[in-house]
Amino acid sequence: MITLKNVRFKVGKHNILNNINMKLKRGKVYGLLGPNGAGKTTLFKALLNVIEYKGDIFKDYNHVTIGKLIEYPAFYPNLTCVENLKLHASYADIEYNDSIVNDLLGIVGLPDAKHKKFKELSMGMKQRLGVAKALMGNPNLLLLDEPTNGLDPMGMKDMRNLIEQNLKGKQRTIVISSHNLNEVSFVTDTFLFMREGKKILEIDNNEDIYMFGRVQQIPDHQNVKQAVTLLEDNKKEIYFLLSETNFNKLKTTNDFVYSDVQNLTLENLYIKLMSTDLIEVKSYV
């Protein structure tokens, strides 16, 4: 759907985005993970074309519309939900009518709050109204920056259900930036890890446990290449990342030579990536 090639952004001498390469596929939900200052929000701004980045962002087809919830949802406190959405639509030149606005409020679970003023809403309701705003115009790329920020456990669950049941679709790509690993893991197809402006790892979300270790030799077979993810540190030491199932298959072969194996949860994997200089490599050893 959208391909980023060597996307860079610098403020003074500081690289905020450093040669980002990735492809966002239609129908997928991506979890963008990284600490504050990793470049997640700046990457969203590059996708929105509101900063002067270097590199290229290609769209696979002409009509890509983008909806966004970036940082805190901005609304007029003394206007109602309906009034705020209609005002946004008029500013953004988006088609709207009472039926469209009512449908959007129904999708995000606010049908009974449409005449409430924004200042009267709970934090969770404000976030959901922000999602309704992002959905105006039926975007096929949806960018959600910390959508569960400030929410209590029930609000987080509501947001998760909203994404899973109402926002996902075959024609829509969703990118969710979050610090809440547990919540984002429920709805994400693929994790994108960022550190210091770099994309350091892309991995499918289909495992509860990841097997990580040093590698000296891996079988040179196509199916193995597709199953294993390789990382290296600044000393050029090579490490593997595998599902538990694929690791158990590989370790029975004579030409898989490894050591120092660890079982990592998503949280453990995140901590390891953010506390080291490991980065995914595309070359195959």
XYZ file of N, CA and C in Angstrom:
855
model
N 0.822 -1.209 0.000
C 0.000 0.000 0.000
C 0.858 1.262 0.000
N 1.765 1.386 1.018
C 2.687 2.514 1.101
C 4.087 1.982 1.378
N 5.051 2.459 0.614
C 6.440 2.031 0.767
C 7.302 3.229 1.138
N 8.089 3.077 2.194
C 9.021 4.118 2.617
C 10.435 3.664 2.277
N 11.189 4.535 1.607
C 12.565 4.231 1.237
C 13.493 5.331 1.720
N 14.376 4.943 2.637
C 15.406 5.847 3.163
C 14.821 7.177 3.645
N 13.733 7.102 4.391
C 13.090 8.316 4.893
C 13.901 8.863 6.062
N 14.281 10.136 5.956
C 15.142 10.772 6.947
C 14.568 12.124 7.339
N 14.826 12.511 8.564
C 14.425 13.848 9.020
C 15.401 14.279 10.100
N 15.913 15.486 9.944
C 16.952 15.972 10.848
C 16.566 17.351 11.377
N 16.807 17.554 12.658
C 16.674 18.873 13.277
C 18.058 19.276 13.764
N 18.632 20.269 13.100
C 20.023 20.611 13.396
C 20.917 19.446 13.012
N 21.690 18.949 13.960
C 22.549 17.791 13.702
C 21.931 16.486 14.214
N 20.717 16.578 14.729
C 20.090 15.419 15.369
C 19.171 14.702 14.382
N 19.441 13.414 14.149
C 18.605 12.618 13.264
C 17.371 12.119 14.019
N 16.210 12.647 13.648
C 14.954 12.213 14.264
C 14.458 10.940 13.581
N 14.596 10.888 12.255
C 14.338 9.675 11.471
C 15.602 9.358 10.688
N 16.018 8.105 10.725
C 17.310 7.724 10.154
C 17.136 6.552 9.199
N 16.969 6.864 7.904
C 16.879 5.837 6.852
C 15.830 4.769 7.165
N 14.574 5.201 7.269
C 13.473 4.284 7.526
C 13.054 3.606 6.237
N 13.072 2.274 6.247
C 12.604 1.481 5.110
C 11.544 0.505 5.605
N 10.359 0.578 5.021
C 9.304 -0.364 5.389
C 8.196 -0.319 4.348
N 7.363 -1.355 4.369
C 6.198 -1.402 3.498
C 4.978 -1.689 4.352
N 3.993 -0.812 4.253
C 2.743 -0.966 4.992
C 1.714 -1.573 4.049
N 1.260 -2.788 4.374
C 0.379 -3.530 3.478
C -1.086 -3.303 3.821
N -1.906 -3.358 2.794
C -3.338 -3.153 2.966
C -3.945 -4.261 3.835
N -4.838 -3.863 4.754
C -5.534 -4.824 5.590
C -4.791 -5.238 6.840
N -3.583 -4.716 7.037
C -2.763 -5.095 8.195
C -2.858 -4.045 9.304
N -2.661 -4.517 10.539
C -2.545 -3.624 11.688
C -1.106 -3.714 12.197
N -0.432 -2.575 12.241
C 0.959 -2.517 12.672
C 1.049 -1.849 14.049
N 1.838 -2.447 14.915
C 2.126 -1.861 16.216
C 3.493 -1.212 16.182
N 3.536 0.101 16.321
C 4.795 0.855 16.268
C 5.277 1.059 17.696
N 6.379 0.392 18.041
C 6.836 0.328 19.432
C 8.201 0.989 19.589
N 8.347 1.728 20.664
C 9.629 2.360 20.958
C 9.447 3.380 22.063
N 10.538 3.770 22.722
C 10.453 4.732 23.828
C 10.181 6.143 23.321
N 9.912 7.042 24.242
C 9.802 8.459 23.881
C 11.088 8.903 23.195
N 10.943 9.662 22.113
C 12.106 10.135 21.383
C 12.605 9.184 20.323
N 11.917 8.043 20.134
C 12.359 7.074 19.130
C 12.044 7.525 17.710
N 11.094 8.470 17.559
C 10.742 8.968 16.229
C 9.379 8.516 15.744
N 8.575 7.925 16.618
C 7.289 7.366 16.196
C 6.327 8.447 15.683
N 6.149 9.497 16.463
C 5.236 10.567 16.045
C 5.776 11.288 14.820
N 7.091 11.458 14.739
C 7.695 12.094 13.565
C 7.473 11.251 12.319
N 7.516 9.935 12.470
C 7.229 9.057 11.336
C 5.795 9.262 10.860
N 4.861 9.387 11.787
C 3.475 9.683 11.412
C 3.396 10.997 10.638
N 4.126 11.994 11.105
C 4.097 13.300 10.441
C 4.690 13.229 9.035
N 5.675 12.355 8.845
C 6.222 12.152 7.499
C 5.158 11.510 6.590
N 4.445 10.512 7.114
C 3.380 9.875 6.338
C 2.280 10.869 5.987
N 2.051 11.832 6.873
C 1.039 12.863 6.631
C 1.572 13.998 5.759
N 2.866 13.960 5.463
C 3.514 14.966 4.625
C 3.412 16.377 5.222
N 3.572 16.455 6.545
C 3.518 17.768 7.196
C 4.902 18.206 7.668
N 5.932 17.408 7.372
C 7.313 17.809 7.641
C 8.110 17.617 6.358
N 9.225 18.314 6.247
C 10.060 18.240 5.047
C 11.118 17.156 5.236
N 10.704 15.920 5.033
C 11.603 14.783 5.188
C 12.400 14.569 3.902
N 13.461 13.820 4.009
C 14.231 13.371 2.853
C 13.891 11.914 2.577
N 14.155 11.443 1.360
C 13.811 10.078 0.985
C 12.490 10.045 0.247
N 11.909 8.872 0.138
C 10.705 8.697 -0.685
C 9.629 7.924 0.063
N 8.389 8.344 -0.138
C 7.223 7.608 0.324
C 6.322 7.389 -0.884
N 6.213 6.132 -1.295
C 5.456 5.771 -2.488
C 4.106 5.174 -2.110
N 3.081 5.551 -2.839
C 1.754 4.964 -2.674
C 1.509 4.017 -3.839
N 1.069 2.794 -3.505
C 0.889 1.775 -4.526
C -0.291 2.049 -5.431
N -1.206 2.883 -4.983
C -2.306 3.313 -5.841
C -2.632 4.758 -5.494
N -3.375 5.422 -6.385
C -3.504 6.870 -6.312
C -4.282 7.373 -5.104
N -5.370 6.695 -4.777
C -6.279 7.258 -3.783
C -6.011 6.683 -2.397
N -5.056 7.281 -1.692
C -4.788 6.912 -0.303
C -5.241 8.075 0.577
N -6.269 7.838 1.363
C -6.739 8.852 2.296
C -6.292 8.453 3.702
N -5.886 9.434 4.475
C -5.294 9.168 5.781
C -6.137 9.809 6.877
N -6.489 9.006 7.864
C -7.111 9.514 9.076
C -6.108 9.439 10.208
N -6.199 10.348 11.153
C -5.151 10.414 12.182
C -5.714 10.796 13.538
N -5.116 10.206 14.550
C -5.282 10.647 15.932
C -3.867 10.804 16.462
N -3.348 12.020 16.375
C -1.960 12.300 16.746
C -1.946 13.064 18.059
N -1.290 12.469 19.051
C -1.202 13.066 20.369
C -2.609 13.255 20.939
N -2.870 14.350 21.638
C -4.168 14.516 22.303
C -5.205 15.017 21.311
N -6.433 14.439 21.300
C -7.451 14.892 20.340
C -7.855 16.338 20.601
N -7.804 17.173 19.571
C -8.092 18.605 19.720
C -9.531 18.892 19.302
N -10.323 19.369 20.249
C -11.706 19.739 19.984
C -12.022 21.021 20.753
N -13.121 21.657 20.367
C -13.581 22.846 21.078
C -14.378 22.398 22.306
N -13.968 22.808 23.503
C -14.567 22.263 24.724
C -16.053 22.568 24.892
N -16.526 23.703 24.365
C -17.919 24.091 24.574
C -18.841 23.672 23.430
N -18.303 22.946 22.453
C -19.144 22.416 21.377
C -19.455 20.956 21.667
N -20.586 20.483 21.169
C -20.972 19.088 21.360
C -20.176 18.184 20.431
N -20.315 16.878 20.632
C -19.645 15.904 19.768
C -20.030 16.121 18.310
N -21.325 16.253 18.071
C -21.814 16.451 16.699
C -21.255 17.741 16.120
N -21.314 18.802 16.887
C -20.837 20.101 16.385
C -19.347 20.058 16.076
N -18.582 19.414 16.922
C -17.143 19.316 16.686
C -16.841 18.537 15.415
N -17.520 17.408 15.208
C -17.275 16.604 14.014
C -17.681 17.344 12.751
N -18.803 18.026 12.789
C -19.252 18.778 11.607
C -18.293 19.923 11.292
N -17.796 20.570 12.345
C -16.850 21.666 12.131
C -15.556 21.144 11.522
N -15.070 20.000 12.035
C -13.863 19.405 11.468
C -14.072 19.051 10.001
N -15.212 18.469 9.668
C -15.497 18.076 8.285
C -15.500 19.294 7.363
N -16.068 20.403 7.838
C -16.100 21.608 6.995
C -14.700 22.175 6.806
N -13.867 22.140 7.879
C -12.482 22.621 7.764
C -11.678 21.760 6.783
N -11.878 20.444 6.879
C -11.082 19.502 6.078
C -11.692 19.226 4.716
N -12.812 19.888 4.414
C -13.509 19.697 3.138
C -13.888 18.227 2.926
N -14.448 17.627 3.986
C -14.890 16.238 3.945
C -16.409 16.213 3.884
N -16.943 15.354 3.018
C -18.397 15.249 2.894
C -18.994 14.749 4.211
N -20.082 15.369 4.629
C -20.738 14.921 5.848
C -22.216 15.306 5.807
N -22.987 14.579 6.584
C -24.384 14.923 6.854
C -24.735 14.300 8.202
N -25.960 14.510 8.647
C -26.343 13.997 9.966
C -26.205 12.487 10.046
N -26.541 11.798 8.949
C -26.472 10.344 8.945
C -25.034 9.853 9.093
N -24.100 10.484 8.373
C -22.687 10.097 8.444
C -22.149 10.326 9.850
N -22.451 11.491 10.421
C -21.962 11.813 11.758
C -22.538 10.854 12.793
N -23.829 10.547 12.690
C -24.458 9.613 13.625
C -23.866 8.220 13.505
N -23.582 7.807 12.258
C -22.966 6.487 12.047
C -21.595 6.421 12.695
N -20.797 7.480 12.548
C -19.455 7.504 13.134
C -19.518 7.446 14.657
N -20.421 8.187 15.235
C -20.562 8.155 16.690
C -21.028 6.785 17.170
N -21.846 6.109 16.342
C -22.252 4.750 16.677
C -21.083 3.784 16.616
N -20.217 3.936 15.606
C -19.064 3.050 15.442
C -18.141 3.124 16.657
N -17.941 4.338 17.180
C -17.000 4.504 18.293
C -17.689 4.403 19.657
N -18.969 4.045 19.656
C -19.662 3.811 20.919
C -20.124 5.057 21.639
N -20.409 6.126 20.882
C -20.863 7.379 21.492
C -22.232 7.837 20.978
N -23.145 6.941 20.635
C -24.429 7.400 20.070
C -25.257 8.208 21.062
N -25.108 7.936 22.343
C -25.913 8.637 23.347
C -25.233 9.895 23.874
N -24.028 10.161 23.374
C -23.289 11.333 23.859
C -23.168 12.416 22.801
N -23.905 12.293 21.709
C -23.675 13.197 20.582
C -23.980 14.657 20.908
N -24.871 14.893 21.901
C -25.202 16.277 22.250
C -24.488 16.744 23.519
N -23.558 15.905 24.012
C -22.733 16.325 25.143
C -21.605 17.230 24.659
N -21.276 18.217 25.472
C -20.127 19.062 25.151
C -18.845 18.274 25.378
N -17.826 18.619 24.617
C -16.554 17.894 24.707
C -15.994 17.932 26.130
N -16.129 19.059 26.798
C -15.571 19.188 28.144
C -16.288 18.302 29.157
N -17.455 17.800 28.789
C -18.226 16.943 29.688
C -17.898 15.461 29.528
N -17.074 15.127 28.538
C -16.764 13.727 28.246
C -15.662 13.203 29.161
N -15.688 11.903 29.431
C -14.581 11.253 30.125
C -13.388 11.153 29.192
N -12.231 10.805 29.749
C -11.034 10.671 28.918
C -11.233 9.625 27.829
N -11.829 8.489 28.182
C -12.059 7.450 27.184
C -12.983 7.902 26.082
N -14.016 8.658 26.431
C -14.959 9.173 25.434
C -14.273 10.193 24.516
N -13.392 10.998 25.096
C -12.656 11.972 24.284
C -11.766 11.262 23.269
N -11.100 10.186 23.700
C -10.253 9.431 22.785
C -11.082 8.804 21.657
N -12.265 8.274 22.019
C -13.120 7.660 21.003
C -13.676 8.706 20.034
N -13.954 9.897 20.537
C -14.364 10.967 19.635
C -13.224 11.331 18.687
N -11.995 11.278 19.199
C -10.835 11.500 18.343
C -10.738 10.466 17.245
N -11.082 9.218 17.561
C -11.099 8.169 16.538
C -12.194 8.445 15.518
N -13.375 8.881 15.973
C -14.462 9.223 15.043
C -14.017 10.317 14.075
N -13.314 11.297 14.593
C -12.774 12.372 13.754
C -11.801 11.815 12.726
N -10.942 10.882 13.167
C -9.961 10.277 12.252
C -10.648 9.461 11.157
N -11.837 8.923 11.454
C -12.546 8.075 10.496
C -13.331 8.873 9.456
N -13.446 10.162 9.639
C -14.215 10.964 8.682
C -13.562 10.908 7.313
N -14.365 10.666 6.295
C -13.851 10.496 4.942
C -13.495 9.065 4.613
N -13.740 8.137 5.566
C -13.483 6.701 5.365
C -12.059 6.442 4.887
N -11.057 6.793 5.692
C -9.660 6.650 5.270
C -9.247 5.187 5.124
N -8.320 4.930 4.184
C -7.782 3.575 4.061
C -6.429 3.426 4.736
N -5.906 4.500 5.329
C -4.744 4.445 6.214
C -5.102 5.212 7.474
N -5.021 4.533 8.614
C -5.405 5.134 9.887
C -4.197 5.134 10.818
N -3.808 6.320 11.291
C -2.662 6.487 12.179
C -3.168 6.843 13.571
N -2.903 5.971 14.534
C -3.355 6.180 15.910
C -2.136 6.290 16.819
N -1.905 7.484 17.330
C -0.735 7.759 18.163
C -1.144 7.687 19.626
N -0.726 6.621 20.334
C -1.040 6.409 21.742
C -2.549 6.514 22.012
N -3.373 5.709 21.338
C -4.831 5.836 21.509
C -5.325 5.463 22.904
N -4.521 4.719 23.688
C -4.951 4.361 25.049
C -4.305 5.242 26.110
N -3.640 6.306 25.677
C -2.939 7.173 26.624
C -3.917 7.798 27.615
N -3.654 7.633 28.910
C -4.475 8.237 29.948
C -5.740 7.473 30.285
N -5.936 6.311 29.662
C -7.165 5.554 29.894
C -6.993 4.563 31.038
N -8.092 4.313 31.761
C -8.083 3.280 32.787
C -8.247 1.918 32.115
N -8.115 0.809 32.840
C -8.202 -0.524 32.215
C -9.476 -0.752 31.399
N -10.632 -0.242 31.870
C -11.865 -0.413 31.113
C -11.826 0.391 29.824
N -11.266 1.607 29.890
C -11.138 2.421 28.691
C -10.201 1.789 27.678
N -9.113 1.168 28.160
C -8.192 0.462 27.276
C -8.894 -0.700 26.575
N -9.690 -1.431 27.336
C -10.416 -2.556 26.750
C -11.403 -2.072 25.699
N -12.091 -0.974 25.972
C -13.036 -0.412 25.000
C -12.318 -0.008 23.718
N -11.147 0.615 23.857
C -10.392 1.035 22.679
C -9.912 -0.180 21.893
N -9.456 -1.209 22.612
C -9.018 -2.435 21.945
C -10.168 -3.066 21.160
N -11.343 -3.160 21.777
C -12.498 -3.746 21.101
C -12.910 -2.906 19.892
N -12.811 -1.595 20.030
C -13.144 -0.699 18.921
C -12.246 -0.970 17.722
N -10.943 -1.089 17.974
C -10.001 -1.350 16.877
C -10.252 -2.716 16.273
N -10.409 -3.718 17.121
C -10.556 -5.096 16.652
C -11.861 -5.309 15.903
N -12.953 -4.757 16.401
C -14.282 -5.065 15.867
C -14.790 -4.076 14.828
N -14.329 -2.806 14.904
C -14.922 -1.785 14.053
C -13.967 -1.100 13.082
N -12.685 -1.111 13.392
C -11.749 -0.353 12.557
C -10.981 -1.217 11.568
N -10.658 -2.451 11.966
C -9.913 -3.328 11.067
C -10.748 -3.682 9.846
N -10.077 -3.789 8.702
C -10.768 -4.182 7.477
C -9.780 -4.495 6.386
N -10.222 -5.243 5.386
C -9.335 -5.669 4.307
C -8.798 -4.498 3.494
N -9.534 -3.405 3.451
C -9.120 -2.262 2.643
C -8.432 -1.169 3.463
N -8.233 -1.395 4.749
C -7.664 -0.346 5.606
C -6.392 -0.844 6.287
N -5.382 -0.016 6.264
C -4.146 -0.254 7.010
C -4.170 0.624 8.258
N -3.808 0.040 9.396
C -3.795 0.783 10.656
C -2.397 0.703 11.253
N -1.881 1.845 11.680
C -0.605 1.885 12.406
C -0.878 2.483 13.776
N -0.558 1.718 14.823
C -0.813 2.134 16.197
C 0.511 2.322 16.915
N 0.770 3.530 17.368
C 1.935 3.799 18.209
C 1.513 3.652 19.661
N 2.285 2.910 20.446
C 1.880 2.686 21.827
C 3.055 2.279 22.699
N 2.952 2.626 23.994
C 3.874 2.112 25.001
C 3.298 0.887 25.687
N 2.005 0.656 25.500
C 1.330 -0.427 26.200
C 1.443 -1.710 25.381
N 2.492 -2.485 25.664
C 2.779 -3.671 24.858
C 1.643 -4.683 24.926
N 1.086 -4.864 26.108
C 0.043 -5.863 26.283
C -1.182 -5.519 25.444
N -1.632 -4.275 25.506
C -2.827 -3.881 24.773
C -2.615 -3.959 23.267
N -1.483 -3.448 22.788
C -1.272 -3.419 21.345
C -1.085 -4.818 20.773
N -0.605 -5.750 21.606
C -0.391 -7.116 21.121
C -1.703 -7.825 20.807
N -2.805 -7.379 21.404
C -4.102 -8.006 21.156
C -4.618 -7.739 19.739
N -4.232 -6.622 19.137
C -4.845 -6.212 17.867
C -3.852 -6.138 16.709
N -2.567 -6.304 16.994
C -1.524 -6.068 15.997
C -1.176 -7.325 15.200
N -1.009 -7.153 13.891
C -0.523 -8.233 13.037
C 1.003 -8.265 12.990
N 1.606 -7.089 12.952
C 3.060 -6.976 12.800
C 3.591 -5.887 13.719
N 4.699 -6.190 14.403
C 5.355 -5.204 15.251
C 6.472 -4.509 14.474
N 6.545 -3.189 14.629
C 7.642 -2.385 14.096
C 8.333 -1.723 15.284
N 9.562 -2.123 15.568
C 10.303 -1.567 16.699
C 11.192 -0.425 16.214
N 11.163 0.700 16.935
C 12.018 1.843 16.610
C 12.879 2.208 17.805
N 14.105 2.662 17.481
C 15.029 3.130 18.504
C 15.920 4.198 17.891
N 15.955 5.377 18.507
C 16.835 6.476 18.079
C 16.664 6.791 16.596
N 15.411 6.847 16.149
C 15.120 7.239 14.783
C 15.255 6.148 13.741
N 15.601 4.930 14.169
C 15.790 3.826 13.234
C 14.709 2.765 13.434
N 14.311 2.120 12.350
C 13.504 0.916 12.474
C 14.487 -0.227 12.694
N 14.404 -0.878 13.855
C 15.415 -1.874 14.195
C 14.921 -3.307 14.036
N 13.598 -3.496 13.972
C 13.080 -4.847 13.816
C 11.636 -4.804 13.355
N 11.299 -5.677 12.414
C 9.916 -5.911 11.996
C 9.647 -7.404 12.144
N 8.611 -7.738 12.908
C 8.339 -9.148 13.171
C 6.840 -9.364 13.333
N 6.356 -10.493 12.810
C 4.935 -10.814 12.910
C 4.552 -11.129 14.350
N 3.346 -10.751 14.703
C 2.822 -11.001 16.042
C 2.037 -12.314 16.035
N 2.749 -13.409 16.097
C 2.063 -14.711 16.106
C 2.638 -15.656 17.151
N 3.409 -15.099 18.095
C 4.025 -15.925 19.122
C 3.905 -15.260 20.494
N 3.808 -16.066 21.526
C 3.881 -15.549 22.892
C 5.314 -15.551 23.409
N 6.120 -16.493 22.897
C 7.519 -16.621 23.301
C 8.404 -16.587 22.061
N 9.466 -15.805 22.124
C 10.449 -15.724 21.044
C 11.758 -16.345 21.529
N 12.395 -17.123 20.673
C 13.677 -17.746 20.992
C 14.786 -16.879 20.404
N 15.729 -16.495 21.251
C 16.794 -15.571 20.874
C 18.127 -16.160 21.291
N 19.129 -16.049 20.415
C 20.444 -16.543 20.778
C 21.496 -16.183 19.750
N 22.743 -16.479 20.086
C 23.844 -16.287 19.143
C 23.802 -17.381 18.079
N 24.265 -17.039 16.896
C 24.278 -18.029 15.823
C 25.614 -17.971 15.092
N 26.162 -19.161 14.846
C 27.390 -19.268 14.053
C 27.102 -19.811 12.652
N 26.054 -20.615 12.560
C 25.750 -21.229 11.260
C 24.262 -21.581 11.199
N 23.654 -21.311 10.037
C 22.237 -21.623 9.815
C 22.117 -22.354 8.483
N 21.243 -23.365 8.394
C 21.041 -24.061 7.113
C 20.661 -23.095 6.000
N 21.299 -23.268 4.862
C 21.066 -22.379 3.725
C 19.914 -22.917 2.880
N 18.694 -22.884 3.470
C 17.501 -23.337 2.771
C 16.481 -22.203 2.752
N 15.692 -22.125 1.692
C 14.757 -21.033 1.530
C 13.727 -20.978 2.654
N 13.205 -22.135 3.066
C 12.197 -22.133 4.131
C 12.784 -21.677 5.460
N 14.073 -21.938 5.675
C 14.739 -21.470 6.883
C 14.906 -19.950 6.814
N 15.297 -19.459 5.674
C 15.478 -18.017 5.501
C 14.184 -17.256 5.794
N 13.052 -17.849 5.431
C 11.773 -17.197 5.664
C 11.366 -17.257 7.131
N 11.840 -18.268 7.851
C 11.403 -18.466 9.238
C 12.232 -17.692 10.249
N 13.506 -17.482 9.945
C 14.418 -16.910 10.942
C 14.612 -15.412 10.694
N 14.713 -14.670 11.785
C 15.066 -13.258 11.722
C 16.458 -13.101 12.306
N 17.308 -12.385 11.594
C 18.687 -12.181 12.044
C 18.895 -10.751 12.515
N 19.650 -10.618 13.580
C 20.027 -9.308 14.095
C 21.530 -9.295 14.313
N 22.105 -8.096 14.331
C 23.526 -7.985 14.651
C 23.758 -6.783 15.542
N 24.875 -6.827 16.293
C 25.248 -5.685 17.105
C 26.387 -4.934 16.430
N 26.899 -3.905 17.089
C 27.947 -3.101 16.446
C 29.289 -3.817 16.363
N 29.396 -4.991 17.018
C 30.590 -5.815 16.878
C 30.432 -6.848 15.758
N 29.297 -6.758 15.026
C 28.982 -7.668 13.917
C 28.712 -9.097 14.385
N 28.396 -9.248 15.664
C 27.949 -10.543 16.164
C 26.524 -10.784 15.662
N 26.247 -12.013 15.177
C 24.947 -12.337 14.604
C 24.102 -13.111 15.617
N 22.829 -12.729 15.699
C 21.875 -13.372 16.597
C 20.646 -13.797 15.796
N 19.944 -14.802 16.309
C 18.718 -15.243 15.647
C 17.515 -14.946 16.530
N 16.363 -14.791 15.882
C 15.085 -14.653 16.562
C 14.108 -15.574 15.845
N 13.521 -16.507 16.605
C 12.677 -17.547 16.023
C 11.463 -17.797 16.903
N 10.406 -18.301 16.279
C 9.315 -18.835 17.079
C 9.804 -20.102 17.778
N 9.143 -20.456 18.851
C 9.528 -21.653 19.598
C 9.384 -22.896 18.732
N 8.332 -22.934 17.913
C 8.098 -24.087 17.026
C 9.218 -24.231 16.008
N 9.579 -23.123 15.358
C 10.633 -23.184 14.341
C 12.001 -23.465 14.958
N 12.230 -22.960 16.166
C 13.497 -23.257 16.837
C 13.617 -24.747 17.123
N 12.556 -25.364 17.608
C 12.587 -26.796 17.913
C 12.828 -27.638 16.658
N 12.342 -27.169 15.525
C 12.604 -27.873 14.267
C 14.058 -27.713 13.838
N 14.549 -26.475 13.940
C 15.895 -26.193 13.456
C 16.982 -26.837 14.311
N 16.760 -26.908 15.606
C 17.833 -27.380 16.486
C 18.135 -28.863 16.290
N 17.286 -29.579 15.571
C 17.542 -30.988 15.291
C 18.455 -31.171 14.087
N 18.741 -30.091 13.362
C 19.602 -30.195 12.186
C 21.054 -29.981 12.581
N 21.935 -30.639 11.878
C 23.360 -30.573 12.198
C 23.996 -29.242 11.823
N 23.410 -28.543 10.836
C 24.057 -27.317 10.358
C 23.453 -26.057 10.972
N 22.730 -26.193 12.057
C 22.297 -25.033 12.844
C 23.162 -24.997 14.108
N 24.103 -24.062 14.137
C 25.053 -23.963 15.246
C 24.741 -22.682 16.012
N 24.432 -22.843 17.295
C 23.959 -21.703 18.077
C 24.427 -21.846 19.530
N 24.204 -20.770 20.296
C 24.541 -20.792 21.728
C 23.764 -19.691 22.441
N 23.816 -19.735 23.768
C 23.243 -18.672 24.625
C 21.775 -18.401 24.305
N 20.968 -19.442 24.250
C 19.558 -19.292 23.879
C 18.755 -18.762 25.064
N 17.854 -17.821 24.767
C 16.962 -17.258 25.774
C 15.517 -17.327 25.278
N 14.591 -17.559 26.212
C 13.158 -17.461 25.923
C 12.707 -16.048 26.279
N 12.162 -15.320 25.303
C 11.784 -13.928 25.538
C 10.288 -13.721 25.326
N 9.640 -13.103 26.287
C 8.296 -12.588 26.058
C 8.414 -11.316 25.223
N 7.278 -10.780 24.775
C 7.299 -9.525 24.031
C 7.939 -8.418 24.864
N 7.612 -8.368 26.145
C 8.192 -7.354 27.014
C 9.703 -7.528 27.135
N 10.159 -8.768 27.308
C 11.600 -9.033 27.396
C 12.302 -8.667 26.092
N 11.663 -8.983 24.960
C 12.234 -8.653 23.660
C 12.362 -7.141 23.511
N 11.318 -6.425 23.895
C 11.338 -4.961 23.817
C 12.488 -4.391 24.659
N 12.613 -4.868 25.891
C 13.670 -4.363 26.778
C 15.046 -4.643 26.199
N 15.242 -5.839 25.656
C 16.536 -6.187 25.052
C 16.859 -5.267 23.873
N 15.874 -5.041 23.021
C 16.099 -4.201 21.847
C 16.396 -2.755 22.219
N 15.723 -2.259 23.258
C 15.891 -0.852 23.620
C 17.116 -0.608 24.499
N 17.684 -1.662 25.056
C 18.834 -1.496 25.943
C 20.140 -1.963 25.301
N 20.092 -2.346 24.031
C 21.289 -2.775 23.304
C 21.354 -2.044 21.971
N 22.340 -2.392 21.153
C 22.439 -1.793 19.822
C 22.042 -2.791 18.733
N 21.311 -3.826 19.085
C 20.876 -4.819 18.108
C 19.992 -4.197 17.035
N 20.166 -4.666 15.806
C 19.341 -4.196 14.696
C 19.178 -5.330 13.691
N 18.012 -5.416 13.089
C 17.750 -6.476 12.114
C 18.632 -6.291 10.886
N 19.093 -7.419 10.357
C 19.886 -7.399 9.119
C 19.185 -8.237 8.065
N 19.285 -7.797 6.838
C 18.629 -8.502 5.748
C 19.547 -9.532 5.086
N 20.857 -9.328 5.239
C 21.792 -10.290 4.646
C 21.692 -11.612 5.394
N 22.014 -12.690 4.719
C 21.851 -14.030 5.306
C 23.225 -14.673 5.485
N 23.508 -15.145 6.712
C 24.833 -15.735 6.972
C 24.842 -17.209 6.613
